Amino acid sequence: MRIRDIIEQSANEGRFRFSCEMLPPLKGDGTDGVFAAVDNIMEFEPAWIDITFHRETLSESIGADGRRERHTLRRRPGTVGISAAIRSHYGVEVVPHLICGGLSRYDIEDALIDMDFLGLHNVLALRGDKSPHEERFTPHPQGHSRAVELLRQIMDMNRGRFVDGLVDECHHSTFSAGVAGYPEVHSDALSAEEDILHLKEKVDAGADYVITQLFFDNDKFFDFRRRCREAGIEVPIIPGIKPLSTIRHLEILPATFGTGLPDDLISEVRRHAGDPAAVRAIGTEWCTAQCRGLKEAGIPVVHLYTMSRTDQIAEVLGNVM
Ligand code: FAD
């Protein structure tokens, strides 16, 4: 089922639902860890499950002959395969992510063809972050520099237009794509206004819905949604949230995701700095309150970032669903 249809169905039925994001296993791991994470949340009936896509990194080592050697590492491969495995094991809709970073248009086309054969017709189209060895995001020489270009490739494929040209008589894929949005503005954007215009470009190119970067202040989401509507973005906007679980998140979350943390949350966490269980409980309570606020405002689906750790997420869902 298309994600946009699932969202519309939840809205029409007045039913509050959640989606969540899992990571593919580390290279060498089987499916047990991810399945255990999914097991924790299945009783709450996820509307769908996203699977992240991880780009390669470069590492250097000194070879036996003393020469510097460069290796490409992909620590979490297998996004498409684990998506299909989760869908077939649990019967839940899945959304593999696909990024521009490190991939040529041909690599992307191959991944899309695999998804189509496996019956995966939903995809989240992203640019991806810069690799740790890059100063700024650098596209693959035969790839895309922005998510909107990836989205156009996906929509072209739905029309039978492949990287090397049009195929007149062919099976047409029916991908439905979502894209990312940033209530607190993406770090590369020159201004909040431009960021929204670029988001509108993705929606105009065929995106069916938007999922937001995580935030801890619901007012930031409501303000973002208002600005999107004013700019003519009419597709569903799904809020993305995550429970804070350790005191280190006070530094990590703003640095990694450009997310501001409310003063009340910071001071409450700092007051319990020596007590990890209390900090986690504060995070659970905050996330529960965010979900309740979004539910009361009539949001049909919230998207929960899990990093494949779902114990705390299950507590939040137990409080809210
Ligand atoms: P884009 O939409 O291409 O935007 C990137 C920047 O370029 C923005 O600042 C935008 O304003 C600007 N821009 C766009 N068009 C133009 C233009 N024409 N001129 C000038 N500037 C322009 N990363 C991963 O690697 N793997 C994942 O699985 C993953 N999942 C994610 C899921 C969600 C819900 C979110 C919110 C993010 C996810 N990310 C993931 C992170 C994401 O890849 C990064 O935030 C990345 O830096 C931007 O991706 P994007 O798709 O938003 O890029």
mmCIF file of C-alpha atoms and ligand atoms in Angstrom:
data_model
loop_
_atom_site.group_PDB
_atom_site.id
_atom_site.type_symbol
_atom_site.label_atom_id
_atom_site.label_comp_id
_atom_site.label_asym_id
_atom_site.label_seq_id
_atom_site.Cartn_x
_atom_site.Cartn_y
_atom_site.Cartn_z
ATOM 1 C CA MET A 1 0.000 0.000 0.000
ATOM 2 C CA ARG A 2 1.249 3.516 -0.761
ATOM 3 C CA ILE A 3 2.349 5.431 2.330
ATOM 4 C CA ARG A 4 0.210 8.393 1.350
ATOM 5 C CA ASP A 5 -2.846 6.086 1.287
ATOM 6 C CA ILE A 6 -1.959 4.723 4.738
ATOM 7 C CA ILE A 7 -1.726 8.284 6.079
ATOM 8 C CA GLU A 8 -5.047 9.238 4.467
ATOM 9 C CA GLN A 9 -6.704 6.115 5.821
ATOM 10 C CA SER A 10 -5.507 6.899 9.374
ATOM 11 C CA ALA A 11 -6.781 10.480 9.037
ATOM 12 C CA ASN A 12 -10.178 9.359 7.675
ATOM 13 C CA GLU A 13 -10.598 6.786 10.438
ATOM 14 C CA GLY A 14 -9.495 9.284 13.104
ATOM 15 C CA ARG A 15 -6.903 6.719 14.163
ATOM 16 C CA PHE A 16 -3.555 7.855 15.580
ATOM 17 C CA ARG A 17 -0.687 5.653 14.326
ATOM 18 C CA PHE A 18 3.106 5.600 14.248
ATOM 19 C CA SER A 19 5.845 4.619 11.852
ATOM 20 C CA CYS A 20 9.414 3.993 12.870
ATOM 21 C CA GLU A 21 12.891 3.833 11.458
ATOM 22 C CA MET A 22 15.272 0.866 11.754
ATOM 23 C CA LEU A 23 18.897 0.476 10.706
ATOM 24 C CA PRO A 24 20.060 -2.435 8.534
ATOM 25 C CA PRO A 25 22.269 -4.887 10.480
ATOM 26 C CA LEU A 26 25.994 -4.284 10.739
ATOM 27 C CA LYS A 27 27.932 -6.217 8.095
ATOM 28 C CA GLY A 28 28.324 -9.800 9.339
ATOM 29 C CA ASP A 29 25.189 -9.743 11.507
ATOM 30 C CA GLY A 30 22.104 -11.724 10.574
ATOM 31 C CA THR A 31 18.516 -10.568 10.877
ATOM 32 C CA ASP A 32 18.050 -11.509 14.570
ATOM 33 C CA GLY A 33 18.909 -8.092 16.052
ATOM 34 C CA VAL A 34 16.633 -6.136 13.741
ATOM 35 C CA PHE A 35 13.822 -8.662 14.107
ATOM 36 C CA ALA A 36 14.118 -8.442 17.918
ATOM 37 C CA ALA A 37 13.813 -4.642 17.647
ATOM 38 C CA VAL A 38 10.722 -4.991 15.436
ATOM 39 C CA ASP A 39 9.229 -7.649 17.761
ATOM 40 C CA ASN A 40 9.191 -5.040 20.568
ATOM 41 C CA ILE A 41 6.851 -2.722 18.710
ATOM 42 C CA MET A 42 4.637 -5.031 16.641
ATOM 43 C CA GLU A 43 1.884 -5.165 19.285
ATOM 44 C CA PHE A 44 1.336 -1.423 18.654
ATOM 45 C CA GLU A 45 0.730 -2.086 14.931
ATOM 46 C CA PRO A 46 3.187 0.198 13.129
ATOM 47 C CA ALA A 47 1.709 1.890 10.078
ATOM 48 C CA TRP A 48 4.992 1.194 8.281
ATOM 49 C CA ILE A 49 8.710 0.732 8.972
ATOM 50 C CA ASP A 50 11.491 2.742 7.313
ATOM 51 C CA ILE A 51 14.960 1.252 6.777
ATOM 52 C CA THR A 52 17.869 3.678 6.596
ATOM 53 C CA PHE A 53 20.528 3.658 3.856
ATOM 54 C CA HIS A 54 24.179 4.035 4.843
ATOM 55 C CA ARG A 55 26.789 5.312 2.482
ATOM 56 C CA GLU A 56 30.322 4.035 2.257
ATOM 57 C CA THR A 57 33.248 5.534 4.124
ATOM 58 C CA LEU A 58 36.892 5.587 3.127
ATOM 59 C CA SER A 59 39.573 4.300 5.445
ATOM 60 C CA GLU A 60 43.341 4.277 5.071
ATOM 61 C CA SER A 61 45.860 1.719 6.274
ATOM 62 C CA ILE A 62 49.539 1.076 5.710
ATOM 63 C CA GLY A 63 50.140 -2.088 3.627
ATOM 64 C CA ALA A 64 52.903 -4.706 4.200
ATOM 65 C CA ASP A 65 55.114 -2.829 1.719
ATOM 66 C CA GLY A 66 54.715 0.375 3.752
ATOM 67 C CA ARG A 67 52.478 1.988 1.157
ATOM 68 C CA ARG A 68 49.282 3.771 2.093
ATOM 69 C CA GLU A 69 46.178 1.807 1.029
ATOM 70 C CA ARG A 70 42.653 3.199 0.732
ATOM 71 C CA HIS A 71 39.627 0.984 1.377
ATOM 72 C CA THR A 72 35.950 1.556 0.889
ATOM 73 C CA LEU A 73 33.864 0.345 3.814
ATOM 74 C CA ARG A 74 30.110 -0.043 3.970
ATOM 75 C CA ARG A 75 29.309 -0.969 7.561
ATOM 76 C CA ARG A 76 25.566 -1.363 7.103
ATOM 77 C CA PRO A 77 24.805 -2.686 3.633
ATOM 78 C CA GLY A 78 21.614 -4.511 2.705
ATOM 79 C CA THR A 79 18.873 -1.862 2.990
ATOM 80 C CA VAL A 80 16.807 -3.365 0.174
ATOM 81 C CA GLY A 81 17.237 -6.971 1.338
ATOM 82 C CA ILE A 82 16.401 -6.333 4.997
ATOM 83 C CA SER A 83 13.379 -4.251 3.927
ATOM 84 C CA ALA A 84 12.053 -7.219 1.932
ATOM 85 C CA ALA A 85 12.846 -9.587 4.831
ATOM 86 C CA ILE A 86 10.898 -7.438 7.335
ATOM 87 C CA ARG A 87 7.955 -7.113 4.975
ATOM 88 C CA SER A 88 7.769 -10.836 4.336
ATOM 89 C CA HIS A 89 8.317 -11.802 8.021
ATOM 90 C CA TYR A 90 5.833 -9.359 9.569
ATOM 91 C CA GLY A 91 3.513 -8.421 6.703
ATOM 92 C CA VAL A 92 4.062 -4.733 7.555
ATOM 93 C CA GLU A 93 4.616 -2.089 4.862
ATOM 94 C CA VAL A 94 8.265 -1.000 4.600
ATOM 95 C CA VAL A 95 10.039 2.021 3.162
ATOM 96 C CA PRO A 96 13.667 1.528 2.143
ATOM 97 C CA HIS A 97 15.640 4.767 2.057
ATOM 98 C CA LEU A 98 17.716 5.593 -1.002
ATOM 99 C CA ILE A 99 20.415 8.262 -1.060
ATOM 100 C CA CYS A 100 22.432 10.090 -3.716
ATOM 101 C CA GLY A 101 25.742 9.953 -1.808
ATOM 102 C CA GLY A 102 28.284 7.495 -3.211
ATOM 103 C CA LEU A 103 25.952 6.109 -5.893
ATOM 104 C CA SER A 104 25.824 6.597 -9.655
ATOM 105 C CA ARG A 105 22.479 6.892 -11.447
ATOM 106 C CA TYR A 106 23.106 3.330 -12.688
ATOM 107 C CA ASP A 107 23.595 2.033 -9.106
ATOM 108 C CA ILE A 108 20.380 3.782 -8.121
ATOM 109 C CA GLU A 109 18.507 2.305 -11.069
ATOM 110 C CA ASP A 110 19.711 -1.199 -10.125
ATOM 111 C CA ALA A 111 18.547 -0.710 -6.531
ATOM 112 C CA LEU A 112 15.139 0.492 -7.759
ATOM 113 C CA ILE A 113 14.790 -2.486 -10.098
ATOM 114 C CA ASP A 114 15.572 -4.840 -7.168
ATOM 115 C CA MET A 115 12.973 -3.062 -5.016
ATOM 116 C CA ASP A 116 10.385 -3.334 -7.774
ATOM 117 C CA PHE A 117 11.002 -7.086 -8.208
ATOM 118 C CA LEU A 118 10.696 -7.562 -4.439
ATOM 119 C CA GLY A 119 7.353 -5.746 -4.316
ATOM 120 C CA LEU A 120 8.774 -2.735 -2.442
ATOM 121 C CA HIS A 121 6.953 0.196 -4.010
ATOM 122 C CA ASN A 122 7.594 2.865 -1.371
ATOM 123 C CA VAL A 123 10.902 4.704 -1.048
ATOM 124 C CA LEU A 124 12.268 7.699 0.884
ATOM 125 C CA ALA A 125 14.417 9.779 -1.505
ATOM 126 C CA LEU A 126 17.317 11.568 0.196
ATOM 127 C CA ARG A 127 20.541 13.287 -0.692
ATOM 128 C CA GLY A 128 22.448 11.747 2.228
ATOM 129 C CA ASP A 129 25.037 13.474 4.368
ATOM 130 C CA LYS A 130 28.613 14.153 3.431
ATOM 131 C CA SER A 131 30.939 11.245 4.001
ATOM 132 C CA PRO A 132 33.309 11.639 6.994
ATOM 133 C CA HIS A 133 36.249 12.067 4.565
ATOM 134 C CA GLU A 134 34.533 14.964 2.721
ATOM 135 C CA GLU A 135 34.439 18.611 3.704
ATOM 136 C CA ARG A 136 31.055 19.060 2.070
ATOM 137 C CA PHE A 137 28.669 16.757 0.260
ATOM 138 C CA THR A 138 30.224 15.735 -3.062
ATOM 139 C CA PRO A 139 28.064 13.842 -5.550
ATOM 140 C CA HIS A 140 29.217 10.711 -7.360
ATOM 141 C CA PRO A 141 30.558 11.802 -10.807
ATOM 142 C CA GLN A 142 27.615 9.984 -12.464
ATOM 143 C CA GLY A 143 25.190 10.650 -9.636
ATOM 144 C CA HIS A 144 22.923 13.307 -8.176
ATOM 145 C CA SER A 145 23.765 16.313 -6.050
ATOM 146 C CA ARG A 146 20.292 16.834 -4.557
ATOM 147 C CA ALA A 147 17.381 14.692 -3.473
ATOM 148 C CA VAL A 148 15.137 16.343 -6.073
ATOM 149 C CA GLU A 149 17.280 14.841 -8.863
ATOM 150 C CA LEU A 150 16.970 11.372 -7.322
ATOM 151 C CA LEU A 151 13.239 11.895 -7.056
ATOM 152 C CA ARG A 152 13.053 12.831 -10.747
ATOM 153 C CA GLN A 153 14.932 9.637 -11.618
ATOM 154 C CA ILE A 154 12.390 7.592 -9.616
ATOM 155 C CA MET A 155 9.441 9.350 -11.273
ATOM 156 C CA ASP A 156 11.075 8.928 -14.715
ATOM 157 C CA MET A 157 11.410 5.211 -14.091
ATOM 158 C CA ASN A 158 7.692 5.056 -13.282
ATOM 159 C CA ARG A 159 7.182 6.474 -16.794
ATOM 160 C CA GLY A 160 9.507 3.897 -18.410
ATOM 161 C CA ARG A 161 12.383 6.349 -18.780
ATOM 162 C CA PHE A 162 15.636 4.696 -17.692
ATOM 163 C CA VAL A 163 19.111 6.210 -17.295
ATOM 164 C CA ASP A 164 20.108 5.154 -20.800
ATOM 165 C CA GLY A 165 16.850 6.181 -22.463
ATOM 166 C CA LEU A 166 13.167 5.506 -22.924
ATOM 167 C CA VAL A 167 11.824 1.949 -23.124
ATOM 168 C CA ASP A 168 8.509 2.118 -24.993
ATOM 169 C CA GLU A 169 7.078 -1.292 -24.246
ATOM 170 C CA CYS A 170 8.023 -2.060 -20.667
ATOM 171 C CA HIS A 171 6.797 -2.884 -17.215
ATOM 172 C CA HIS A 172 6.211 0.401 -15.418
ATOM 173 C CA SER A 173 7.223 0.674 -11.767
ATOM 174 C CA THR A 174 4.773 2.458 -9.452
ATOM 175 C CA PHE A 175 7.061 3.937 -6.818
ATOM 176 C CA SER A 176 5.607 6.307 -4.262
ATOM 177 C CA ALA A 177 8.285 8.500 -2.736
ATOM 178 C CA GLY A 178 8.601 10.533 0.437
ATOM 179 C CA VAL A 179 11.206 13.211 1.160
ATOM 180 C CA ALA A 180 12.848 14.864 4.178
ATOM 181 C CA GLY A 181 11.904 18.261 5.651
ATOM 182 C CA TYR A 182 13.568 20.351 8.345
ATOM 183 C CA PRO A 183 11.519 22.271 10.960
ATOM 184 C CA GLU A 184 14.777 23.832 12.235
ATOM 185 C CA VAL A 185 16.247 24.392 8.724
ATOM 186 C CA HIS A 186 18.811 22.146 7.014
ATOM 187 C CA SER A 187 22.414 23.047 7.781
ATOM 188 C CA ASP A 188 23.323 23.685 4.098
ATOM 189 C CA ALA A 189 20.370 26.003 3.449
ATOM 190 C CA LEU A 190 21.034 29.718 3.012
ATOM 191 C CA SER A 191 17.782 30.600 4.773
ATOM 192 C CA ALA A 192 14.584 29.043 6.149
ATOM 193 C CA GLU A 193 12.667 30.485 3.178
ATOM 194 C CA GLU A 194 15.024 28.877 0.636
ATOM 195 C CA ASP A 195 14.892 25.563 2.475
ATOM 196 C CA ILE A 196 11.094 25.536 2.136
ATOM 197 C CA LEU A 197 11.336 26.467 -1.557
ATOM 198 C CA HIS A 198 13.678 23.520 -2.088
ATOM 199 C CA LEU A 199 11.239 21.284 -0.249
ATOM 200 C CA LYS A 200 8.463 22.542 -2.523
ATOM 201 C CA GLU A 201 10.634 21.645 -5.505
ATOM 202 C CA LYS A 202 10.747 18.034 -4.232
ATOM 203 C CA VAL A 203 6.987 17.931 -3.768
ATOM 204 C CA ASP A 204 6.437 19.432 -7.236
ATOM 205 C CA ALA A 205 8.750 16.716 -8.630
ATOM 206 C CA GLY A 206 6.391 14.041 -7.295
ATOM 207 C CA ALA A 207 6.986 13.463 -3.566
ATOM 208 C CA ASP A 208 3.842 12.119 -1.916
ATOM 209 C CA TYR A 209 4.650 13.141 1.658
ATOM 210 C CA VAL A 210 7.322 14.704 3.881
ATOM 211 C CA ILE A 211 8.919 13.254 7.019
ATOM 212 C CA THR A 212 10.615 15.770 9.268
ATOM 213 C CA GLN A 213 13.969 15.763 10.965
ATOM 214 C CA LEU A 214 13.594 15.113 14.679
ATOM 215 C CA PHE A 215 12.565 17.968 16.984
ATOM 216 C CA PHE A 216 11.831 18.335 20.709
ATOM 217 C CA ASP A 217 9.484 21.309 20.603
ATOM 218 C CA ASN A 218 6.124 20.671 18.926
ATOM 219 C CA ASP A 219 5.669 24.395 18.261
ATOM 220 C CA LYS A 220 8.618 24.228 15.855
ATOM 221 C CA PHE A 221 6.799 21.518 13.903
ATOM 222 C CA PHE A 222 3.511 23.436 13.826
ATOM 223 C CA ASP A 223 5.311 26.582 12.661
ATOM 224 C CA PHE A 224 7.145 24.598 9.944
ATOM 225 C CA ARG A 225 3.885 23.025 8.761
ATOM 226 C CA ARG A 226 2.252 26.473 8.604
ATOM 227 C CA ARG A 227 5.170 27.833 6.530
ATOM 228 C CA CYS A 228 4.976 24.808 4.219
ATOM 229 C CA ARG A 229 1.244 25.318 3.662
ATOM 230 C CA GLU A 230 1.805 29.024 2.976
ATOM 231 C CA ALA A 231 4.411 28.036 0.367
ATOM 232 C CA GLY A 232 1.861 25.768 -1.338
ATOM 233 C CA ILE A 233 3.116 22.410 -0.020
ATOM 234 C CA GLU A 234 -0.070 20.430 0.415
ATOM 235 C CA VAL A 235 1.106 16.825 0.914
ATOM 236 C CA PRO A 236 1.031 15.208 4.397
ATOM 237 C CA ILE A 237 3.872 16.276 6.699
ATOM 238 C CA ILE A 238 4.767 13.565 9.210
ATOM 239 C CA PRO A 239 6.524 14.736 12.399
ATOM 240 C CA GLY A 240 9.717 12.831 13.267
ATOM 241 C CA ILE A 241 10.585 12.480 16.958
ATOM 242 C CA LYS A 242 12.937 10.555 19.187
ATOM 243 C CA PRO A 243 13.163 10.062 22.944
ATOM 244 C CA LEU A 244 16.283 11.427 24.587
ATOM 245 C CA SER A 245 17.834 8.521 26.476
ATOM 246 C CA THR A 246 21.220 9.575 27.870
ATOM 247 C CA ILE A 247 22.819 12.789 29.104
ATOM 248 C CA ARG A 248 25.213 12.627 26.132
ATOM 249 C CA HIS A 249 22.246 13.356 23.863
ATOM 250 C CA LEU A 250 22.352 16.960 25.120
ATOM 251 C CA GLU A 251 25.456 17.401 22.953
ATOM 252 C CA ILE A 252 25.029 14.687 20.311
ATOM 253 C CA LEU A 253 21.506 15.497 19.094
ATOM 254 C CA PRO A 254 22.069 19.219 18.356
ATOM 255 C CA ALA A 255 25.480 18.492 16.787
ATOM 256 C CA THR A 256 24.270 15.614 14.602
ATOM 257 C CA PHE A 257 20.783 16.715 13.625
ATOM 258 C CA GLY A 258 20.840 20.505 14.093
ATOM 259 C CA THR A 259 18.025 20.060 16.598
ATOM 260 C CA GLY A 260 17.481 22.583 19.400
ATOM 261 C CA LEU A 261 16.665 21.272 22.874
ATOM 262 C CA PRO A 262 14.201 23.224 25.028
ATOM 263 C CA ASP A 263 15.673 24.819 28.181
ATOM 264 C CA ASP A 264 13.196 22.947 30.418
ATOM 265 C CA LEU A 265 14.374 19.615 29.062
ATOM 266 C CA ILE A 266 18.057 20.530 29.380
ATOM 267 C CA SER A 267 17.755 21.704 32.976
ATOM 268 C CA GLU A 268 15.642 18.699 34.018
ATOM 269 C CA VAL A 269 18.210 16.305 32.514
ATOM 270 C CA ARG A 270 21.140 18.195 34.097
ATOM 271 C CA ARG A 271 19.449 18.052 37.534
ATOM 272 C CA HIS A 272 19.577 14.240 37.246
ATOM 273 C CA ALA A 273 23.004 14.070 35.637
ATOM 274 C CA GLY A 274 24.279 11.313 37.966
ATOM 275 C CA ASP A 275 21.246 9.082 37.498
ATOM 276 C CA PRO A 276 21.042 7.457 34.006
ATOM 277 C CA ALA A 277 17.676 5.772 34.763
ATOM 278 C CA ALA A 278 16.139 9.111 35.761
ATOM 279 C CA VAL A 279 17.517 10.800 32.611
ATOM 280 C CA ARG A 280 15.998 8.070 30.469
ATOM 281 C CA ALA A 281 12.652 8.419 32.288
ATOM 282 C CA ILE A 282 12.703 12.186 31.608
ATOM 283 C CA GLY A 283 13.305 11.445 27.920
ATOM 284 C CA THR A 284 10.441 8.939 27.842
ATOM 285 C CA GLU A 285 8.077 11.386 29.536
ATOM 286 C CA TRP A 286 9.057 14.223 27.173
ATOM 287 C CA CYS A 287 8.553 12.075 24.081
ATOM 288 C CA THR A 288 5.215 10.799 25.449
ATOM 289 C CA ALA A 289 4.065 14.395 25.954
ATOM 290 C CA GLN A 290 5.170 15.300 22.414
ATOM 291 C CA CYS A 291 3.208 12.359 20.957
ATOM 292 C CA ARG A 292 0.125 13.262 22.988
ATOM 293 C CA GLY A 293 0.347 16.893 21.823
ATOM 294 C CA LEU A 294 0.630 15.806 18.174
ATOM 295 C CA LYS A 295 -2.253 13.340 18.582
ATOM 296 C CA GLU A 296 -4.453 16.032 20.142
ATOM 297 C CA ALA A 297 -3.628 18.335 17.231
ATOM 298 C CA GLY A 298 -5.054 15.714 14.836
ATOM 299 C CA ILE A 299 -1.762 14.464 13.376
ATOM 300 C CA PRO A 300 -2.571 10.991 11.973
ATOM 301 C CA VAL A 301 0.938 9.448 12.129
ATOM 302 C CA VAL A 302 4.152 10.237 14.041
ATOM 303 C CA HIS A 303 7.483 8.870 12.863
ATOM 304 C CA LEU A 304 9.746 7.539 15.632
ATOM 305 C CA TYR A 305 13.508 7.425 15.203
ATOM 306 C CA THR A 306 14.701 4.248 16.947
ATOM 307 C CA MET A 307 18.304 3.588 15.852
ATOM 308 C CA SER A 308 17.078 -0.066 16.085
ATOM 309 C CA ARG A 309 16.731 0.275 19.882
ATOM 310 C CA THR A 310 13.061 -0.051 20.635
ATOM 311 C CA ASP A 311 12.697 -0.681 24.408
ATOM 312 C CA GLN A 312 12.188 2.997 25.200
ATOM 313 C CA ILE A 313 10.045 3.476 22.080
ATOM 314 C CA ALA A 314 7.793 0.623 23.281
ATOM 315 C CA GLU A 315 7.388 2.436 26.639
ATOM 316 C CA VAL A 316 6.376 5.637 24.833
ATOM 317 C CA LEU A 317 3.933 3.709 22.638
ATOM 318 C CA GLY A 318 2.510 1.952 25.724
ATOM 319 C CA ASN A 319 1.781 5.416 27.183
ATOM 320 C CA VAL A 320 0.258 6.866 24.015
ATOM 321 C CA MET A 321 -1.458 4.226 21.867
HETATM 322 P P1 FAD B 1 18.144 17.867 -0.245
HETATM 323 O O1 FAD B 1 16.676 17.940 -0.351
HETATM 324 O O2 FAD B 1 18.912 17.662 -1.501
HETATM 325 O O3 FAD B 1 18.632 19.197 0.464
HETATM 326 C C1 FAD B 1 19.965 19.337 0.901
HETATM 327 C C2 FAD B 1 20.301 20.817 1.048
HETATM 328 O O4 FAD B 1 20.388 21.404 -0.256
HETATM 329 C C3 FAD B 1 19.246 21.628 1.809
HETATM 330 O O5 FAD B 1 19.916 22.593 2.576
HETATM 331 C C4 FAD B 1 18.450 22.306 0.710
HETATM 332 O O6 FAD B 1 17.852 23.514 1.142
HETATM 333 C C5 FAD B 1 19.544 22.555 -0.314
HETATM 334 N N1 FAD B 1 19.063 22.640 -1.694
HETATM 335 C C6 FAD B 1 18.180 21.838 -2.300
HETATM 336 N N2 FAD B 1 17.985 22.242 -3.581
HETATM 337 C C7 FAD B 1 18.797 23.312 -3.766
HETATM 338 C C8 FAD B 1 19.067 24.179 -4.877
HETATM 339 N N3 FAD B 1 18.449 24.004 -6.053
HETATM 340 N N4 FAD B 1 19.961 25.179 -4.700
HETATM 341 C C9 FAD B 1 20.608 25.357 -3.520
HETATM 342 N N5 FAD B 1 20.376 24.566 -2.439
HETATM 343 C C10 FAD B 1 19.483 23.562 -2.566
HETATM 344 N N6 FAD B 1 20.781 10.189 5.585
HETATM 345 C C11 FAD B 1 21.336 9.022 5.183
HETATM 346 O O7 FAD B 1 22.506 9.006 4.790
HETATM 347 N N7 FAD B 1 20.620 7.847 5.176
HETATM 348 C C12 FAD B 1 19.324 7.800 5.586
HETATM 349 O O8 FAD B 1 18.708 6.739 5.565
HETATM 350 C C13 FAD B 1 18.703 9.011 6.015
HETATM 351 N N8 FAD B 1 17.410 9.040 6.405
HETATM 352 C C14 FAD B 1 16.822 10.240 6.733
HETATM 353 C C15 FAD B 1 15.445 10.267 7.048
HETATM 354 C C16 FAD B 1 14.825 11.463 7.380
HETATM 355 C C17 FAD B 1 13.340 11.472 7.677
HETATM 356 C C18 FAD B 1 15.578 12.676 7.425
HETATM 357 C C19 FAD B 1 14.922 13.968 7.827
HETATM 358 C C20 FAD B 1 16.935 12.660 7.115
HETATM 359 C C21 FAD B 1 17.561 11.453 6.756
HETATM 360 N N9 FAD B 1 18.913 11.399 6.403
HETATM 361 C C22 FAD B 1 19.480 10.211 6.002
HETATM 362 C C23 FAD B 1 19.740 12.609 6.461
HETATM 363 C C24 FAD B 1 19.732 13.384 5.125
HETATM 364 O O9 FAD B 1 20.309 12.577 4.114
HETATM 365 C C25 FAD B 1 20.536 14.658 5.340
HETATM 366 O O10 FAD B 1 19.844 15.536 6.188
HETATM 367 C C26 FAD B 1 21.074 15.349 4.088
HETATM 368 O O11 FAD B 1 22.072 16.282 4.492
HETATM 369 C C27 FAD B 1 20.027 16.108 3.287
HETATM 370 O O12 FAD B 1 19.190 15.264 2.643
HETATM 371 P P2 FAD B 1 17.897 15.819 1.844
HETATM 372 O O13 FAD B 1 17.302 14.650 1.178
HETATM 373 O O14 FAD B 1 17.046 16.625 2.726
HETATM 374 O O15 FAD B 1 18.642 16.764 0.760
#
